[in-house]
Short mmCIF file of C-alpha atoms in Angstrom, two decimals:
data_model
loop_
_atom_site.label_atom_id
_atom_site.label_comp_id
_atom_site.label_asym_id
_atom_site.label_seq_id
_atom_site.Cartn_x
_atom_site.Cartn_y
_atom_site.Cartn_z
CA ILE A 1 14.32 -144.90 -124.45
CA ASP A 2 18.00 -145.52 -124.52
CA THR A 3 20.32 -143.89 -127.07
CA THR A 4 23.82 -145.36 -127.62
CA PHE A 5 26.59 -143.82 -129.76
CA LEU A 6 28.90 -146.33 -131.61
CA GLN A 7 31.37 -146.38 -134.46
CA ASN A 8 30.73 -148.42 -137.44
CA SER A 9 33.35 -150.62 -139.05
CA VAL A 10 34.61 -147.76 -141.24
CA GLY A 11 35.00 -145.35 -138.27
CA CYS A 12 31.90 -143.32 -138.71
CA ASP A 13 29.68 -142.44 -135.84
CA SER A 14 26.41 -144.33 -135.52
CA ILE A 15 23.57 -143.56 -133.18
CA ILE A 16 21.34 -146.41 -132.09
CA THR A 17 18.08 -145.56 -130.32
CA VAL A 18 16.31 -148.50 -128.43
CA GLU A 19 12.82 -148.13 -127.15
CA VAL A 20 11.88 -150.76 -124.75
CA ILE A 21 8.19 -151.24 -124.31
CA GLU A 22 7.24 -153.13 -121.18
CA ARG A 23 4.26 -155.41 -121.54
CA SER A 24 2.59 -156.21 -118.34
CA PRO A 25 1.41 -159.73 -117.82
CA GLN A 26 -1.96 -160.08 -119.49
CA PRO A 27 -4.46 -161.94 -117.20
CA GLU A 28 -6.75 -164.52 -118.89
CA THR A 29 -9.48 -166.53 -117.32
CA ILE A 30 -10.68 -169.84 -118.68
CA GLU A 31 -13.71 -171.85 -117.49
CA ALA A 32 -13.57 -175.65 -117.72
CA PHE A 33 -16.26 -178.19 -116.98
CA ILE A 34 -15.31 -181.66 -115.98
CA CYS A 35 -17.14 -184.93 -115.14
CA PRO A 36 -16.70 -186.91 -111.85
CA GLY A 37 -13.45 -188.88 -112.13
CA GLU A 38 -11.95 -186.81 -114.96
CA THR A 39 -8.89 -184.59 -114.77
CA ILE A 40 -7.65 -181.57 -116.63
CA ILE A 41 -4.02 -180.65 -117.23
CA PHE A 42 -3.14 -177.12 -116.21
CA GLY A 43 0.57 -176.09 -116.63
CA ASN A 44 2.16 -179.15 -115.03
CA ASP A 45 -0.70 -180.07 -112.78
CA GLU A 46 -3.57 -182.47 -113.06
CA ILE A 47 -6.81 -181.08 -111.61
CA SER A 48 -9.69 -183.13 -110.72
CA ASP A 49 -11.48 -180.92 -108.12
CA GLU A 50 -13.68 -177.78 -108.41
CA GLY A 51 -11.98 -174.52 -107.78
CA THR A 52 -10.11 -171.62 -109.07
CA TYR A 53 -6.40 -172.12 -110.12
CA SER A 54 -3.91 -169.45 -111.20
CA ARG A 55 -0.60 -170.08 -112.99
CA ASN A 56 2.14 -167.95 -114.50
CA LEU A 57 2.57 -169.27 -117.96
CA LEU A 58 4.44 -168.05 -121.13
CA SER A 59 2.22 -166.38 -123.77
CA ILE A 60 2.62 -166.98 -127.42
CA ASP A 61 5.11 -164.09 -127.66
CA GLY A 62 7.27 -165.31 -124.83
CA CYS A 63 6.09 -162.99 -122.15
CA ASP A 64 4.65 -164.04 -118.75
CA SER A 65 0.98 -164.38 -118.70
CA ILE A 66 -1.30 -165.00 -115.57
CA VAL A 67 -3.95 -167.62 -116.47
CA THR A 68 -6.73 -168.32 -114.06
CA LEU A 69 -8.64 -171.56 -114.54
CA ILE A 70 -12.13 -172.03 -113.05
CA VAL A 71 -12.99 -175.61 -112.89
CA GLU A 72 -16.57 -176.67 -112.33
CA LEU A 73 -17.62 -180.33 -111.73
CA ASN A 74 -20.63 -181.41 -113.56
CA SER A 75 -22.57 -183.44 -111.02
CA GLU A 76 -23.31 -187.08 -111.83
CA VAL A 77 -26.98 -187.82 -112.32
CA SER A 78 -28.85 -190.89 -111.35
CA ILE A 79 -32.12 -191.38 -113.26
CA GLU A 80 -34.83 -193.72 -111.83
CA TYR A 81 -37.44 -195.33 -113.92
CA SER A 82 -40.23 -197.77 -112.91
CA ASN A 83 -42.42 -199.55 -115.41
CA THR A 84 -44.85 -202.42 -115.56
CA ILE A 85 -45.48 -204.67 -118.49
CA CYS A 86 -47.55 -207.73 -119.24
CA GLU A 87 -46.01 -211.13 -119.60
CA GLY A 88 -44.70 -211.78 -123.19
CA GLU A 89 -44.01 -208.07 -123.82
CA SER A 90 -40.67 -206.35 -123.60
CA PHE A 91 -39.52 -202.91 -122.33
CA THR A 92 -36.58 -200.91 -123.96
CA LEU A 93 -34.78 -198.19 -122.27
CA HIS A 94 -31.57 -197.02 -123.98
CA ASP A 95 -29.60 -200.17 -124.38
CA ILE A 96 -31.74 -202.20 -122.00
CA VAL A 97 -34.24 -204.68 -123.42
CA ALA A 98 -35.99 -206.35 -120.56
CA THR A 99 -38.62 -209.04 -120.43
CA GLU A 100 -38.49 -210.17 -116.86
CA SER A 101 -39.17 -208.55 -113.53
CA GLY A 102 -36.02 -206.99 -111.94
CA GLN A 103 -33.65 -204.19 -111.49
CA TYR A 104 -31.65 -202.92 -114.46
CA SER A 105 -28.89 -200.39 -114.76
CA THR A 106 -27.08 -198.72 -117.72
CA LEU A 107 -24.81 -195.69 -118.26
CA VAL A 108 -26.15 -192.85 -120.68
CA SER A 109 -24.15 -189.93 -121.97
CA MET A 110 -25.93 -186.69 -121.05
CA PRO A 111 -25.86 -183.36 -122.92
CA SER A 112 -23.17 -182.21 -120.35
CA GLY A 113 -20.91 -184.88 -121.65
CA CYS A 114 -20.92 -186.78 -118.58
CA ASP A 115 -22.20 -190.25 -118.04
CA SER A 116 -25.26 -190.70 -115.86
CA ILE A 117 -26.56 -193.94 -114.38
CA VAL A 118 -30.18 -194.98 -115.45
CA ASN A 119 -31.83 -197.46 -113.02
CA LEU A 120 -34.86 -199.45 -114.21
CA ASP A 121 -37.14 -201.14 -111.79
CA LEU A 122 -39.38 -203.35 -114.04
CA LYS A 123 -42.39 -205.58 -112.90
CA VAL A 124 -43.87 -208.13 -115.31
CA ILE A 125 -47.56 -208.99 -114.57
CA PRO A 126 -48.21 -212.67 -115.50
CA LYS A 127 -50.97 -213.84 -117.64
CA THR A 128 -53.91 -215.23 -115.50
CA TYR A 129 -55.43 -218.52 -116.02
CA SER A 130 -58.82 -219.69 -114.71
CA ASN A 131 -61.34 -222.47 -115.27
CA LEU A 132 -65.04 -221.56 -115.68
CA PRO A 133 -67.63 -224.43 -115.59
CA ILE A 134 -70.79 -223.68 -117.30
CA THR A 135 -74.08 -225.79 -117.67
CA LEU A 136 -76.32 -225.05 -120.56
CA CYS A 137 -79.83 -226.10 -121.32
CA PRO A 138 -80.22 -227.72 -124.68
CA GLY A 139 -80.47 -224.99 -127.48
CA ASP A 140 -78.94 -222.24 -125.23
CA THR A 141 -75.86 -220.22 -126.33
CA TYR A 142 -73.02 -219.12 -124.10
CA ILE A 143 -71.13 -215.86 -125.11
CA LEU A 144 -68.01 -214.66 -123.35
CA HIS A 145 -65.97 -211.91 -125.18
CA ASP A 146 -64.82 -213.60 -128.46
CA LEU A 147 -66.30 -217.03 -127.57
CA THR A 148 -69.64 -218.22 -128.72
CA ALA A 149 -70.57 -221.87 -127.77
CA THR A 150 -73.69 -223.99 -128.10
CA GLU A 151 -72.13 -227.35 -127.63
CA ALA A 152 -70.54 -229.21 -124.82
CA GLY A 153 -66.71 -229.09 -124.71
CA SER A 154 -63.63 -227.04 -123.54
CA TYR A 155 -63.13 -223.62 -125.00
CA LEU A 156 -60.40 -220.97 -124.39
CA ALA A 157 -61.54 -217.40 -124.08
CA LEU A 158 -59.08 -214.62 -124.16
CA THR A 159 -59.68 -211.47 -122.25
CA GLN A 160 -57.97 -208.79 -120.15
CA ASN A 161 -57.55 -209.01 -116.38
CA THR A 162 -57.80 -205.86 -114.17
CA ALA A 163 -54.15 -204.93 -115.00
CA GLY A 164 -54.87 -204.87 -118.64
CA CYS A 165 -52.85 -208.09 -119.30
CA ASP A 166 -54.04 -211.36 -120.87
CA SER A 167 -56.37 -213.48 -119.01
CA ILE A 168 -57.04 -216.92 -120.39
CA ILE A 169 -60.31 -218.60 -119.30
CA ASN A 170 -60.80 -222.23 -119.89
CA VAL A 171 -64.61 -222.57 -120.28
CA ASN A 172 -65.93 -226.13 -119.65
CA ILE A 173 -69.47 -226.29 -121.07
CA LEU A 174 -71.84 -229.11 -120.14
CA ILE A 175 -75.33 -229.58 -121.60
CA ALA A 176 -77.90 -230.43 -119.14
CA ALA A 177 -79.91 -233.56 -119.91
CA LEU A 178 -83.58 -232.98 -120.67
CA HIS A 179 -85.67 -234.66 -118.16
CA GLN A 180 -89.05 -235.95 -119.35
CA PRO A 181 -91.85 -235.29 -116.88
CA ALA A 182 -92.12 -238.28 -114.66
CA ASN A 183 -95.43 -240.21 -114.68
CA ILE A 184 -96.42 -240.34 -111.09
CA LEU A 185 -98.94 -242.84 -110.15
CA PHE A 186 -100.85 -242.31 -107.19
CA ASN A 187 -102.21 -245.05 -105.25
CA TYR A 188 -105.30 -244.15 -103.38
CA SER A 189 -106.99 -246.45 -101.16
CA ILE A 190 -110.54 -246.14 -100.33
CA ILE A 191 -110.83 -246.57 -96.69
CA ASN A 192 -114.21 -246.31 -95.05
CA GLY A 193 -115.69 -244.91 -98.11
CA ILE A 194 -113.40 -242.22 -98.51
#
C-alpha cells in the first residue's frame, strides 16, 4: 500500500492511496496429441516431436503466465488384411474394390484423427474346368449335381471345387451300342467215330 499526498487544482489537499496486488504467474498445463508429420504452434515455435515444453506467455489480463505443453505423438498404425475370393467376385475394403489377386493399400482416418495405412493381400481362386467322358448303356440315366442326362451329347455341370469356387465340368456322354448276341457256329468234325 502506498499513500501519496497531493494538491488538487484549487489548492486543496488530496490523499491518494494505491494498493498494488502482485499476481504471481499462473501455471497452466495443456496436453496436445499430434499425428506423425504434423506440427503444433506454441508461442513462436513449431513443435513436431513428443515432449514437454514450457513458455512464458502473456495472459489475457496482460500478466506473465507460464504455460507447459505436453505433446504426445499418436503412433501411425499399419493394418494388414488378407482375403481370398473366387474368380468373378469382388472384395471391398474402405475405398478398395478389388477383383484380381494382388497387394492393395489405402489410407484410412482412425478415431485418433491420424491416418493409418491399410494393406490388403488378395488372392483370387480361378474357376476350374474339367472334361468328364461317360459311356452309358441305352436306357441309363446319368446324374451329376444339377445335370440329368439320358442322351449322348456334351453337357455342362456347375459344381464347387474344394475351395468353394465354381467348377465347370464338361460331361461328354456316349451311348454304348447294343450288341446282339452273335450266333456262333461250331464246326465239329467226327474223326474216328468221335
